[in-house]
Amino acid sequence: MNQLLNKVAVITGGNSGIGFATAQVFLTNGARVLITGRKEAAVNQAVAALGSGAAGFVADQGKLSDADALAAHVKAEYGQVDVLFINAGIAQMVPFPDASEQHFDDVMNINFKGAFFTAQKLLPLLKDGGTIVFLSSISAISGMVGNAVYSASKAALNSLARTLTRELAPRNIRVNVVNPGPIATPIFEKIGLPAEQLEEAKGRLGQAIPLQRIGEAVEVARLVAFLASDDAKFISGAEVNIDGGIMVHPVATL
Ligand SMILES: NC(=O)c1ccc[n+]([C@@H]2O[C@H](COP(=O)([O-])OP(=O)(O)OC[C@H]3O[C@@H](n4cnc5c(N)ncnc54)[C@H](OP(=O)(O)O)[C@@H]3O)[C@@H](O)[C@H]2O)c1
């Protein structure tokens, strides 16, 4: 408890799923939290549900002008930031032969380009000794069928984090990546699969995981809170899988 006392945290995509759960855990640990989202009503609803210590700002991570506006808002309201959690992302299942330029741009603009420039534009406000956590995916390092652009967008994030780990170290800014496996959040309803196929896929995924279940958003949130806290002050450049063991190759079992 109070791992993040008096720290200021910005969480992109905080109105839902892992971002929202992380805002809750950060608040419980004493932080002040600014969440972003692209829909005003959803952001307002989330801020009201989060309660004291939470605030919201409408910013589309796919728009660079919104990243500028976010940085100006953060500077005016908070001055400086201790924790930047770049979490917003979208997933769309599209087989490689069907992937259009529009699909490529939509996913890359939010998941990678937007993440890149949000971090860049907020960097001058990040305190020396502050920290950045990027929310990636095991897709960054595995081969997930029907997920070429999403996986590449996440792999690019992991690469960016490695570079920033070294570039920002002189300011004692730590940079880490969290790679979740399947986590029960509203993202599943947004990926474009029919309801029946989605339920079947979730069941199959759960069985493929050594711990025999899909993860919970709060489980990822607790990991992010740890990485963001001073308890992790010698951890930088880490890419942590949180996946119930799915990245351990099953062929290794006799
Ligand atoms: N759930 C999983 O199994 C899983 C596994 C690996 C990685 N991840 C990653 O975890 C992160 C969080 O996803 P989640 O599972 O928590 O899904 P989620 O419930 O859909 O949350 C994603 C959040 O990002 C927001 N967002 C999407 N596009 C945005 C944009 N252009 N600008 C600002 N906000 C935007 C969403 O807002 P809206 O409500 O407007 O959509 C939502 O608040 C994503 O980066 C995702 O790729 C998830």
PDB file of C-alpha atoms and ligand atoms in Angstrom:
ATOM      1  CA  MET A   1       0.000   0.000   0.000  1.00  0.00           C
ATOM      2  CA  ASN A   2       1.014   3.600  -0.640  1.00  0.00           C
ATOM      3  CA  GLN A   3       3.689   2.387  -3.064  1.00  0.00           C
ATOM      4  CA  LEU A   4       2.940   5.464  -5.195  1.00  0.00           C
ATOM      5  CA  LEU A   5       2.201   8.042  -2.510  1.00  0.00           C
ATOM      6  CA  ASN A   6       2.020  11.599  -3.916  1.00  0.00           C
ATOM      7  CA  LYS A   7       3.151  10.490  -7.383  1.00  0.00           C
ATOM      8  CA  VAL A   8       1.449  11.916 -10.462  1.00  0.00           C
ATOM      9  CA  ALA A   9       0.587   9.316 -13.098  1.00  0.00           C
ATOM     10  CA  VAL A  10      -0.731   9.710 -16.630  1.00  0.00           C
ATOM     11  CA  ILE A  11      -2.465   6.655 -18.084  1.00  0.00           C
ATOM     12  CA  THR A  12      -3.459   6.630 -21.752  1.00  0.00           C
ATOM     13  CA  GLY A  13      -6.595   4.667 -22.578  1.00  0.00           C
ATOM     14  CA  GLY A  14      -7.684   4.684 -18.953  1.00  0.00           C
ATOM     15  CA  ASN A  15     -11.447   4.517 -19.369  1.00  0.00           C
ATOM     16  CA  SER A  16     -11.581   0.745 -19.797  1.00  0.00           C
ATOM     17  CA  GLY A  17      -9.904  -2.602 -19.151  1.00  0.00           C
ATOM     18  CA  ILE A  18      -6.272  -2.672 -18.041  1.00  0.00           C
ATOM     19  CA  GLY A  19      -5.893   1.132 -18.047  1.00  0.00           C
ATOM     20  CA  PHE A  20      -8.915   1.583 -15.796  1.00  0.00           C
ATOM     21  CA  ALA A  21      -7.830  -1.215 -13.430  1.00  0.00           C
ATOM     22  CA  THR A  22      -4.359   0.346 -13.254  1.00  0.00           C
ATOM     23  CA  ALA A  23      -5.862   3.729 -12.408  1.00  0.00           C
ATOM     24  CA  GLN A  24      -7.738   2.038  -9.549  1.00  0.00           C
ATOM     25  CA  VAL A  25      -4.595   0.336  -8.221  1.00  0.00           C
ATOM     26  CA  PHE A  26      -2.530   3.536  -8.577  1.00  0.00           C
ATOM     27  CA  LEU A  27      -5.154   5.500  -6.629  1.00  0.00           C
ATOM     28  CA  THR A  28      -5.278   2.857  -3.910  1.00  0.00           C
ATOM     29  CA  ASN A  29      -1.522   3.276  -3.625  1.00  0.00           C
ATOM     30  CA  GLY A  30      -1.720   7.021  -3.086  1.00  0.00           C
ATOM     31  CA  ALA A  31      -1.098   8.405  -6.594  1.00  0.00           C
ATOM     32  CA  ARG A  32      -2.930  11.184  -8.377  1.00  0.00           C
ATOM     33  CA  VAL A  33      -4.041   9.883 -11.761  1.00  0.00           C
ATOM     34  CA  LEU A  34      -4.914  11.511 -15.069  1.00  0.00           C
ATOM     35  CA  ILE A  35      -6.557   9.111 -17.510  1.00  0.00           C
ATOM     36  CA  THR A  36      -7.021   9.765 -21.199  1.00  0.00           C
ATOM     37  CA  GLY A  37      -9.472   8.330 -23.688  1.00  0.00           C
ATOM     38  CA  ARG A  38     -10.902   9.229 -27.056  1.00  0.00           C
ATOM     39  CA  LYS A  39     -14.573   9.384 -26.008  1.00  0.00           C
ATOM     40  CA  GLU A  40     -15.607  12.182 -23.660  1.00  0.00           C
ATOM     41  CA  ALA A  41     -18.568  10.337 -22.126  1.00  0.00           C
ATOM     42  CA  ALA A  42     -16.495   7.225 -21.435  1.00  0.00           C
ATOM     43  CA  VAL A  43     -13.692   9.282 -19.871  1.00  0.00           C
ATOM     44  CA  ASN A  44     -16.134  11.222 -17.663  1.00  0.00           C
ATOM     45  CA  GLN A  45     -17.875   8.033 -16.560  1.00  0.00           C
ATOM     46  CA  ALA A  46     -14.545   6.413 -15.682  1.00  0.00           C
ATOM     47  CA  VAL A  47     -13.332   9.451 -13.731  1.00  0.00           C
ATOM     48  CA  ALA A  48     -16.567   9.474 -11.739  1.00  0.00           C
ATOM     49  CA  ALA A  49     -16.178   5.761 -10.993  1.00  0.00           C
ATOM     50  CA  LEU A  50     -12.524   6.196  -9.960  1.00  0.00           C
ATOM     51  CA  GLY A  51     -13.392   8.975  -7.519  1.00  0.00           C
ATOM     52  CA  SER A  52     -11.075  11.192  -5.518  1.00  0.00           C
ATOM     53  CA  GLY A  53      -7.609  11.733  -7.001  1.00  0.00           C
ATOM     54  CA  ALA A  54      -8.664  10.921 -10.556  1.00  0.00           C
ATOM     55  CA  ALA A  55      -9.076  13.294 -13.477  1.00  0.00           C
ATOM     56  CA  GLY A  56      -9.617  12.844 -17.186  1.00  0.00           C
ATOM     57  CA  PHE A  57      -8.591  14.405 -20.477  1.00  0.00           C
ATOM     58  CA  VAL A  58      -9.999  13.565 -23.890  1.00  0.00           C
ATOM     59  CA  ALA A  59      -7.138  12.767 -26.254  1.00  0.00           C
ATOM     60  CA  ASP A  60      -7.030  10.403 -29.200  1.00  0.00           C
ATOM     61  CA  GLN A  61      -3.679   8.606 -29.129  1.00  0.00           C
ATOM     62  CA  GLY A  62      -3.884   8.399 -32.914  1.00  0.00           C
ATOM     63  CA  LYS A  63      -3.690  12.198 -33.273  1.00  0.00           C
ATOM     64  CA  LEU A  64      -0.447  14.068 -32.696  1.00  0.00           C
ATOM     65  CA  SER A  65      -2.294  17.328 -32.083  1.00  0.00           C
ATOM     66  CA  ASP A  66      -4.086  15.615 -29.179  1.00  0.00           C
ATOM     67  CA  ALA A  67      -0.732  14.571 -27.735  1.00  0.00           C
ATOM     68  CA  ASP A  68       0.331  18.235 -27.839  1.00  0.00           C
ATOM     69  CA  ALA A  69      -2.903  19.255 -26.124  1.00  0.00           C
ATOM     70  CA  LEU A  70      -2.415  16.547 -23.494  1.00  0.00           C
ATOM     71  CA  ALA A  71       1.123  17.746 -22.763  1.00  0.00           C
ATOM     72  CA  ALA A  72      -0.105  21.357 -22.401  1.00  0.00           C
ATOM     73  CA  HIS A  73      -2.898  20.239 -20.071  1.00  0.00           C
ATOM     74  CA  VAL A  74      -0.567  18.130 -17.922  1.00  0.00           C
ATOM     75  CA  LYS A  75       1.913  21.007 -17.659  1.00  0.00           C
ATOM     76  CA  ALA A  76      -0.806  23.437 -16.603  1.00  0.00           C
ATOM     77  CA  GLU A  77      -2.547  21.114 -14.129  1.00  0.00           C
ATOM     78  CA  TYR A  78       0.300  19.104 -12.627  1.00  0.00           C
ATOM     79  CA  GLY A  79       3.587  20.695 -13.713  1.00  0.00           C
ATOM     80  CA  GLN A  80       5.483  17.432 -13.698  1.00  0.00           C
ATOM     81  CA  VAL A  81       4.758  13.725 -13.967  1.00  0.00           C
ATOM     82  CA  ASP A  82       6.278  10.770 -12.102  1.00  0.00           C
ATOM     83  CA  VAL A  83       4.722   7.885 -14.030  1.00  0.00           C
ATOM     84  CA  LEU A  84       3.724   7.610 -17.663  1.00  0.00           C
ATOM     85  CA  PHE A  85       1.750   4.487 -18.540  1.00  0.00           C
ATOM     86  CA  ILE A  86       1.308   4.248 -22.317  1.00  0.00           C
ATOM     87  CA  ASN A  87      -1.526   1.757 -22.415  1.00  0.00           C
ATOM     88  CA  ALA A  88      -4.049   2.770 -25.095  1.00  0.00           C
ATOM     89  CA  GLY A  89      -4.280   0.365 -27.979  1.00  0.00           C
ATOM     90  CA  ILE A  90      -6.614  -1.320 -30.396  1.00  0.00           C
ATOM     91  CA  ALA A  91      -6.703  -4.858 -31.750  1.00  0.00           C
ATOM     92  CA  GLN A  92      -8.257  -5.977 -35.006  1.00  0.00           C
ATOM     93  CA  MET A  93      -8.046  -9.547 -36.270  1.00  0.00           C
ATOM     94  CA  VAL A  94      -7.279  -9.387 -39.996  1.00  0.00           C
ATOM     95  CA  PRO A  95      -5.514 -12.194 -41.912  1.00  0.00           C
ATOM     96  CA  PHE A  96      -2.370 -11.011 -43.689  1.00  0.00           C
ATOM     97  CA  PRO A  97      -3.770 -11.296 -47.259  1.00  0.00           C
ATOM     98  CA  ASP A  98      -6.747  -9.106 -46.298  1.00  0.00           C
ATOM     99  CA  ALA A  99      -4.863  -6.394 -44.417  1.00  0.00           C
ATOM    100  CA  SER A 100      -5.575  -3.072 -46.134  1.00  0.00           C
ATOM    101  CA  GLU A 101      -3.530   0.104 -45.945  1.00  0.00           C
ATOM    102  CA  GLN A 102      -6.342   1.601 -43.851  1.00  0.00           C
ATOM    103  CA  HIS A 103      -6.143  -1.256 -41.334  1.00  0.00           C
ATOM    104  CA  PHE A 104      -2.351  -0.911 -41.227  1.00  0.00           C
ATOM    105  CA  ASP A 105      -2.547   2.843 -40.616  1.00  0.00           C
ATOM    106  CA  ASP A 106      -5.360   2.607 -38.050  1.00  0.00           C
ATOM    107  CA  VAL A 107      -3.505   0.129 -35.871  1.00  0.00           C
ATOM    108  CA  MET A 108      -0.019   1.588 -36.300  1.00  0.00           C
ATOM    109  CA  ASN A 109      -1.197   5.158 -35.724  1.00  0.00           C
ATOM    110  CA  ILE A 110      -2.700   4.372 -32.332  1.00  0.00           C
ATOM    111  CA  ASN A 111      -0.558   1.511 -31.065  1.00  0.00           C
ATOM    112  CA  PHE A 112       2.865   2.669 -32.190  1.00  0.00           C
ATOM    113  CA  LYS A 113       3.023   6.139 -33.753  1.00  0.00           C
ATOM    114  CA  GLY A 114       0.670   7.595 -31.141  1.00  0.00           C
ATOM    115  CA  ALA A 115       2.472   5.823 -28.299  1.00  0.00           C
ATOM    116  CA  PHE A 116       5.830   7.067 -29.618  1.00  0.00           C
ATOM    117  CA  PHE A 117       4.789  10.708 -29.842  1.00  0.00           C
ATOM    118  CA  THR A 118       2.800  10.700 -26.609  1.00  0.00           C
ATOM    119  CA  ALA A 119       5.938   9.573 -24.812  1.00  0.00           C
ATOM    120  CA  GLN A 120       8.057  12.109 -26.710  1.00  0.00           C
ATOM    121  CA  LYS A 121       5.744  15.046 -25.998  1.00  0.00           C
ATOM    122  CA  LEU A 122       5.312  14.182 -22.304  1.00  0.00           C
ATOM    123  CA  LEU A 123       9.012  13.485 -21.777  1.00  0.00           C
ATOM    124  CA  PRO A 124       9.922  17.109 -20.893  1.00  0.00           C
ATOM    125  CA  LEU A 125       7.349  16.893 -18.086  1.00  0.00           C
ATOM    126  CA  LEU A 126       8.597  13.577 -16.745  1.00  0.00           C
ATOM    127  CA  LYS A 127      10.651  14.086 -13.602  1.00  0.00           C
ATOM    128  CA  ASP A 128      14.245  12.916 -13.421  1.00  0.00           C
ATOM    129  CA  GLY A 129      13.875   9.587 -11.614  1.00  0.00           C
ATOM    130  CA  GLY A 130      10.433   9.081 -13.193  1.00  0.00           C
ATOM    131  CA  THR A 131       9.328   6.054 -15.129  1.00  0.00           C
ATOM    132  CA  ILE A 132       7.615   4.961 -18.338  1.00  0.00           C
ATOM    133  CA  VAL A 133       5.715   1.680 -18.696  1.00  0.00           C
ATOM    134  CA  PHE A 134       4.593   0.580 -22.155  1.00  0.00           C
ATOM    135  CA  LEU A 135       1.698  -1.857 -22.460  1.00  0.00           C
ATOM    136  CA  SER A 136       2.673  -4.254 -25.209  1.00  0.00           C
ATOM    137  CA  SER A 137       1.584  -7.865 -25.733  1.00  0.00           C
ATOM    138  CA  ILE A 138       2.994 -11.358 -26.014  1.00  0.00           C
ATOM    139  CA  SER A 139       2.016 -10.889 -29.677  1.00  0.00           C
ATOM    140  CA  ALA A 140       5.176  -8.763 -29.925  1.00  0.00           C
ATOM    141  CA  ILE A 141       7.272 -11.893 -29.506  1.00  0.00           C
ATOM    142  CA  SER A 142       4.958 -14.714 -30.604  1.00  0.00           C
ATOM    143  CA  GLY A 143       3.347 -15.431 -33.945  1.00  0.00           C
ATOM    144  CA  MET A 144      -0.388 -14.881 -33.619  1.00  0.00           C
ATOM    145  CA  VAL A 145      -2.400 -15.909 -36.655  1.00  0.00           C
ATOM    146  CA  GLY A 146      -4.534 -13.111 -38.107  1.00  0.00           C
ATOM    147  CA  ASN A 147      -2.713 -10.485 -36.111  1.00  0.00           C
ATOM    148  CA  ALA A 148       0.175  -9.295 -38.287  1.00  0.00           C
ATOM    149  CA  VAL A 149      -0.223  -5.527 -37.951  1.00  0.00           C
ATOM    150  CA  TYR A 150      -1.153  -5.561 -34.255  1.00  0.00           C
ATOM    151  CA  SER A 151       1.797  -7.822 -33.455  1.00  0.00           C
ATOM    152  CA  ALA A 152       4.189  -5.627 -35.425  1.00  0.00           C
ATOM    153  CA  SER A 153       2.851  -2.497 -33.715  1.00  0.00           C
ATOM    154  CA  LYS A 154       3.573  -4.062 -30.319  1.00  0.00           C
ATOM    155  CA  ALA A 155       7.004  -5.346 -31.365  1.00  0.00           C
ATOM    156  CA  ALA A 156       7.851  -1.771 -32.380  1.00  0.00           C
ATOM    157  CA  LEU A 157       6.898  -0.598 -28.882  1.00  0.00           C
ATOM    158  CA  ASN A 158       9.227  -3.131 -27.270  1.00  0.00           C
ATOM    159  CA  SER A 159      12.002  -1.938 -29.549  1.00  0.00           C
ATOM    160  CA  LEU A 160      11.330   1.703 -28.657  1.00  0.00           C
ATOM    161  CA  ALA A 161      11.452   0.826 -24.960  1.00  0.00           C
ATOM    162  CA  ARG A 162      14.908  -0.738 -25.357  1.00  0.00           C
ATOM    163  CA  THR A 163      16.232   2.426 -26.995  1.00  0.00           C
ATOM    164  CA  LEU A 164      14.642   4.682 -24.391  1.00  0.00           C
ATOM    165  CA  THR A 165      16.017   2.523 -21.569  1.00  0.00           C
ATOM    166  CA  ARG A 166      19.480   3.670 -22.609  1.00  0.00           C
ATOM    167  CA  GLU A 167      18.664   7.167 -23.862  1.00  0.00           C
ATOM    168  CA  LEU A 168      16.819   8.178 -20.696  1.00  0.00           C
ATOM    169  CA  ALA A 169      19.054   6.455 -18.164  1.00  0.00           C
ATOM    170  CA  PRO A 170      21.217   9.578 -17.673  1.00  0.00           C
ATOM    171  CA  ARG A 171      18.089  11.204 -16.208  1.00  0.00           C
ATOM    172  CA  ASN A 172      17.486   8.093 -14.066  1.00  0.00           C
ATOM    173  CA  ILE A 173      14.227   7.499 -15.946  1.00  0.00           C
ATOM    174  CA  ARG A 174      13.345   3.811 -15.968  1.00  0.00           C
ATOM    175  CA  VAL A 175      11.565   2.294 -18.968  1.00  0.00           C
ATOM    176  CA  ASN A 176       9.832  -1.075 -18.868  1.00  0.00           C
ATOM    177  CA  VAL A 177       7.415  -3.101 -20.972  1.00  0.00           C
ATOM    178  CA  VAL A 178       4.565  -5.342 -19.894  1.00  0.00           C
ATOM    179  CA  ASN A 179       3.566  -8.109 -22.309  1.00  0.00           C
ATOM    180  CA  PRO A 180       0.175  -9.531 -21.310  1.00  0.00           C
ATOM    181  CA  GLY A 181      -1.249 -12.738 -22.667  1.00  0.00           C
ATOM    182  CA  PRO A 182      -5.035 -12.978 -22.968  1.00  0.00           C
ATOM    183  CA  ILE A 183      -6.708 -10.760 -20.343  1.00  0.00           C
ATOM    184  CA  ALA A 184     -10.482 -10.461 -19.883  1.00  0.00           C
ATOM    185  CA  THR A 185     -11.252  -6.892 -20.965  1.00  0.00           C
ATOM    186  CA  PRO A 186     -13.687  -5.225 -23.374  1.00  0.00           C
ATOM    187  CA  ILE A 187     -10.991  -5.407 -26.104  1.00  0.00           C
ATOM    188  CA  PHE A 188     -12.276  -8.857 -27.038  1.00  0.00           C
ATOM    189  CA  GLU A 189     -15.662  -7.401 -27.986  1.00  0.00           C
ATOM    190  CA  LYS A 190     -13.922  -4.798 -30.205  1.00  0.00           C
ATOM    191  CA  ILE A 191     -11.758  -7.088 -32.372  1.00  0.00           C
ATOM    192  CA  GLY A 192     -14.429  -7.823 -34.944  1.00  0.00           C
ATOM    193  CA  LEU A 193     -15.175 -11.505 -34.273  1.00  0.00           C
ATOM    194  CA  PRO A 194     -18.829 -12.719 -34.223  1.00  0.00           C
ATOM    195  CA  ALA A 195     -20.049 -13.422 -30.641  1.00  0.00           C
ATOM    196  CA  GLU A 196     -20.153 -17.209 -31.063  1.00  0.00           C
ATOM    197  CA  GLN A 197     -16.644 -17.392 -32.536  1.00  0.00           C
ATOM    198  CA  LEU A 198     -15.416 -15.083 -29.783  1.00  0.00           C
ATOM    199  CA  GLU A 199     -16.714 -17.339 -26.994  1.00  0.00           C
ATOM    200  CA  GLU A 200     -15.165 -20.368 -28.670  1.00  0.00           C
ATOM    201  CA  ALA A 201     -11.858 -18.542 -29.068  1.00  0.00           C
ATOM    202  CA  LYS A 202     -11.839 -17.433 -25.402  1.00  0.00           C
ATOM    203  CA  GLY A 203     -12.485 -21.020 -24.267  1.00  0.00           C
ATOM    204  CA  ARG A 204      -9.701 -22.314 -26.491  1.00  0.00           C
ATOM    205  CA  LEU A 205      -7.296 -19.638 -25.273  1.00  0.00           C
ATOM    206  CA  GLY A 206      -8.058 -20.422 -21.628  1.00  0.00           C
ATOM    207  CA  GLN A 207      -7.290 -24.099 -22.183  1.00  0.00           C
ATOM    208  CA  ALA A 208      -4.024 -23.308 -24.004  1.00  0.00           C
ATOM    209  CA  ILE A 209      -2.705 -21.395 -20.993  1.00  0.00           C
ATOM    210  CA  PRO A 210      -0.790 -23.570 -18.497  1.00  0.00           C
ATOM    211  CA  LEU A 211      -2.671 -21.916 -15.605  1.00  0.00           C
ATOM    212  CA  GLN A 212      -5.900 -22.832 -17.464  1.00  0.00           C
ATOM    213  CA  ARG A 213      -7.539 -19.425 -17.480  1.00  0.00           C
ATOM    214  CA  ILE A 214      -7.538 -15.999 -19.057  1.00  0.00           C
ATOM    215  CA  GLY A 215      -6.012 -13.283 -16.873  1.00  0.00           C
ATOM    216  CA  GLU A 216      -7.720 -10.402 -15.094  1.00  0.00           C
ATOM    217  CA  ALA A 217      -7.068  -6.714 -15.715  1.00  0.00           C
ATOM    218  CA  VAL A 218      -6.245  -6.129 -12.033  1.00  0.00           C
ATOM    219  CA  GLU A 219      -3.459  -8.717 -12.238  1.00  0.00           C
ATOM    220  CA  VAL A 220      -1.771  -6.660 -14.959  1.00  0.00           C
ATOM    221  CA  ALA A 221      -2.497  -3.467 -13.021  1.00  0.00           C
ATOM    222  CA  ARG A 222      -0.647  -4.746  -9.947  1.00  0.00           C
ATOM    223  CA  LEU A 223       2.412  -5.539 -12.079  1.00  0.00           C
ATOM    224  CA  VAL A 224       2.358  -2.071 -13.631  1.00  0.00           C
ATOM    225  CA  ALA A 225       2.056  -0.499 -10.172  1.00  0.00           C
ATOM    226  CA  PHE A 226       5.073  -2.468  -8.979  1.00  0.00           C
ATOM    227  CA  LEU A 227       7.168  -1.455 -12.005  1.00  0.00           C
ATOM    228  CA  ALA A 228       6.099   2.170 -11.538  1.00  0.00           C
ATOM    229  CA  SER A 229       7.027   2.193  -7.860  1.00  0.00           C
ATOM    230  CA  ASP A 230      10.336   2.726  -6.094  1.00  0.00           C
ATOM    231  CA  ASP A 231      10.259  -0.987  -5.168  1.00  0.00           C
ATOM    232  CA  ALA A 232      11.384  -1.508  -8.779  1.00  0.00           C
ATOM    233  CA  LYS A 233      13.993   1.236  -8.828  1.00  0.00           C
ATOM    234  CA  PHE A 234      16.729  -1.010 -10.281  1.00  0.00           C
ATOM    235  CA  ILE A 235      14.420  -2.472 -12.956  1.00  0.00           C
ATOM    236  CA  SER A 236      14.783  -0.823 -16.354  1.00  0.00           C
ATOM    237  CA  GLY A 237      14.703  -2.321 -19.825  1.00  0.00           C
ATOM    238  CA  ALA A 238      12.644  -5.271 -18.606  1.00  0.00           C
ATOM    239  CA  GLU A 239       9.980  -6.883 -20.784  1.00  0.00           C
ATOM    240  CA  VAL A 240       7.741  -8.799 -18.425  1.00  0.00           C
ATOM    241  CA  ASN A 241       5.305 -11.414 -19.683  1.00  0.00           C
ATOM    242  CA  ILE A 242       2.102 -11.788 -17.656  1.00  0.00           C
ATOM    243  CA  ASP A 243       0.412 -14.661 -19.391  1.00  0.00           C
ATOM    244  CA  GLY A 244      -0.245 -17.654 -17.126  1.00  0.00           C
ATOM    245  CA  GLY A 245       2.757 -19.377 -18.699  1.00  0.00           C
ATOM    246  CA  ILE A 246       1.535 -19.453 -22.308  1.00  0.00           C
ATOM    247  CA  MET A 247       4.886 -18.328 -23.703  1.00  0.00           C
ATOM    248  CA  VAL A 248       6.548 -21.509 -22.456  1.00  0.00           C
ATOM    249  CA  HIS A 249       6.559 -23.754 -25.493  1.00  0.00           C
ATOM    250  CA  PRO A 250       4.311 -26.832 -25.063  1.00  0.00           C
ATOM    251  CA  VAL A 251       6.667 -29.019 -27.100  1.00  0.00           C
ATOM    252  CA  ALA A 252       9.013 -28.915 -24.109  1.00  0.00           C
ATOM    253  CA  THR A 253       6.536 -31.210 -22.293  1.00  0.00           C
ATOM    254  CA  LEU A 254       6.913 -34.984 -22.782  1.00  0.00           C
TER     255      LEU A 254
HETATM  256  N1  LIG B   1      -6.866  -7.702 -23.144  1.00  0.00           N
HETATM  257  C1  LIG B   1      -5.880  -8.411 -23.655  1.00  0.00           C
HETATM  258  O1  LIG B   1      -5.983  -9.647 -23.814  1.00  0.00           O
HETATM  259  C2  LIG B   1      -4.581  -7.744 -24.025  1.00  0.00           C
HETATM  260  C3  LIG B   1      -3.460  -8.561 -24.240  1.00  0.00           C
HETATM  261  C4  LIG B   1      -2.268  -7.955 -24.590  1.00  0.00           C
HETATM  262  C5  LIG B   1      -2.170  -6.593 -24.715  1.00  0.00           C
HETATM  263  N2  LIG B   1      -3.269  -5.833 -24.495  1.00  0.00           N
HETATM  264  C6  LIG B   1      -3.119  -4.381 -24.640  1.00  0.00           C
HETATM  265  O2  LIG B   1      -3.562  -3.770 -23.447  1.00  0.00           O
HETATM  266  C7  LIG B   1      -3.921  -2.414 -23.714  1.00  0.00           C
HETATM  267  C8  LIG B   1      -5.242  -2.131 -23.039  1.00  0.00           C
HETATM  268  O3  LIG B   1      -6.228  -2.922 -23.650  1.00  0.00           O
HETATM  269  P1  LIG B   1      -7.437  -3.575 -22.862  1.00  0.00           P
HETATM  270  O4  LIG B   1      -7.347  -5.024 -23.033  1.00  0.00           O
HETATM  271  O5  LIG B   1      -7.551  -2.995 -21.519  1.00  0.00           O
HETATM  272  O6  LIG B   1      -8.644  -3.130 -23.812  1.00  0.00           O
HETATM  273  P2  LIG B   1      -9.768  -2.002 -23.662  1.00  0.00           P
HETATM  274  O7  LIG B   1     -10.638  -2.339 -22.524  1.00  0.00           O
HETATM  275  O8  LIG B   1     -10.340  -1.868 -25.014  1.00  0.00           O
HETATM  276  O9  LIG B   1      -8.931  -0.724 -23.270  1.00  0.00           O
HETATM  277  C9  LIG B   1      -8.212   0.003 -24.219  1.00  0.00           C
HETATM  278  C10 LIG B   1      -8.322   1.438 -23.855  1.00  0.00           C
HETATM  279  O10 LIG B   1      -7.606   2.210 -24.817  1.00  0.00           O
HETATM  280  C11 LIG B   1      -8.500   3.202 -25.305  1.00  0.00           C
HETATM  281  N3  LIG B   1      -8.161   3.619 -26.638  1.00  0.00           N
HETATM  282  C12 LIG B   1      -8.218   2.912 -27.789  1.00  0.00           C
HETATM  283  N4  LIG B   1      -7.850   3.666 -28.806  1.00  0.00           N
HETATM  284  C13 LIG B   1      -7.552   4.871 -28.305  1.00  0.00           C
HETATM  285  C14 LIG B   1      -7.132   6.091 -28.855  1.00  0.00           C
HETATM  286  N5  LIG B   1      -6.929   6.223 -30.178  1.00  0.00           N
HETATM  287  N6  LIG B   1      -6.926   7.136 -28.046  1.00  0.00           N
HETATM  288  C15 LIG B   1      -7.130   7.041 -26.727  1.00  0.00           C
HETATM  289  N7  LIG B   1      -7.556   5.940 -26.144  1.00  0.00           N
HETATM  290  C16 LIG B   1      -7.763   4.853 -26.920  1.00  0.00           C
HETATM  291  C17 LIG B   1      -9.849   2.533 -25.244  1.00  0.00           C
HETATM  292  O11 LIG B   1     -10.890   3.472 -25.391  1.00  0.00           O
HETATM  293  P3  LIG B   1     -12.319   3.078 -26.064  1.00  0.00           P
HETATM  294  O12 LIG B   1     -13.137   2.695 -24.886  1.00  0.00           O
HETATM  295  O13 LIG B   1     -12.708   4.333 -26.723  1.00  0.00           O
HETATM  296  O14 LIG B   1     -12.068   1.931 -27.020  1.00  0.00           O
HETATM  297  C18 LIG B   1      -9.756   1.913 -23.881  1.00  0.00           C
HETATM  298  O15 LIG B   1      -9.936   2.846 -22.866  1.00  0.00           O
HETATM  299  C19 LIG B   1      -3.945  -2.274 -25.234  1.00  0.00           C
HETATM  300  O16 LIG B   1      -2.769  -1.621 -25.665  1.00  0.00           O
HETATM  301  C20 LIG B   1      -3.950  -3.728 -25.712  1.00  0.00           C
HETATM  302  O17 LIG B   1      -3.367  -3.851 -26.978  1.00  0.00           O
HETATM  303  C21 LIG B   1      -4.479  -6.368 -24.149  1.00  0.00           C
END
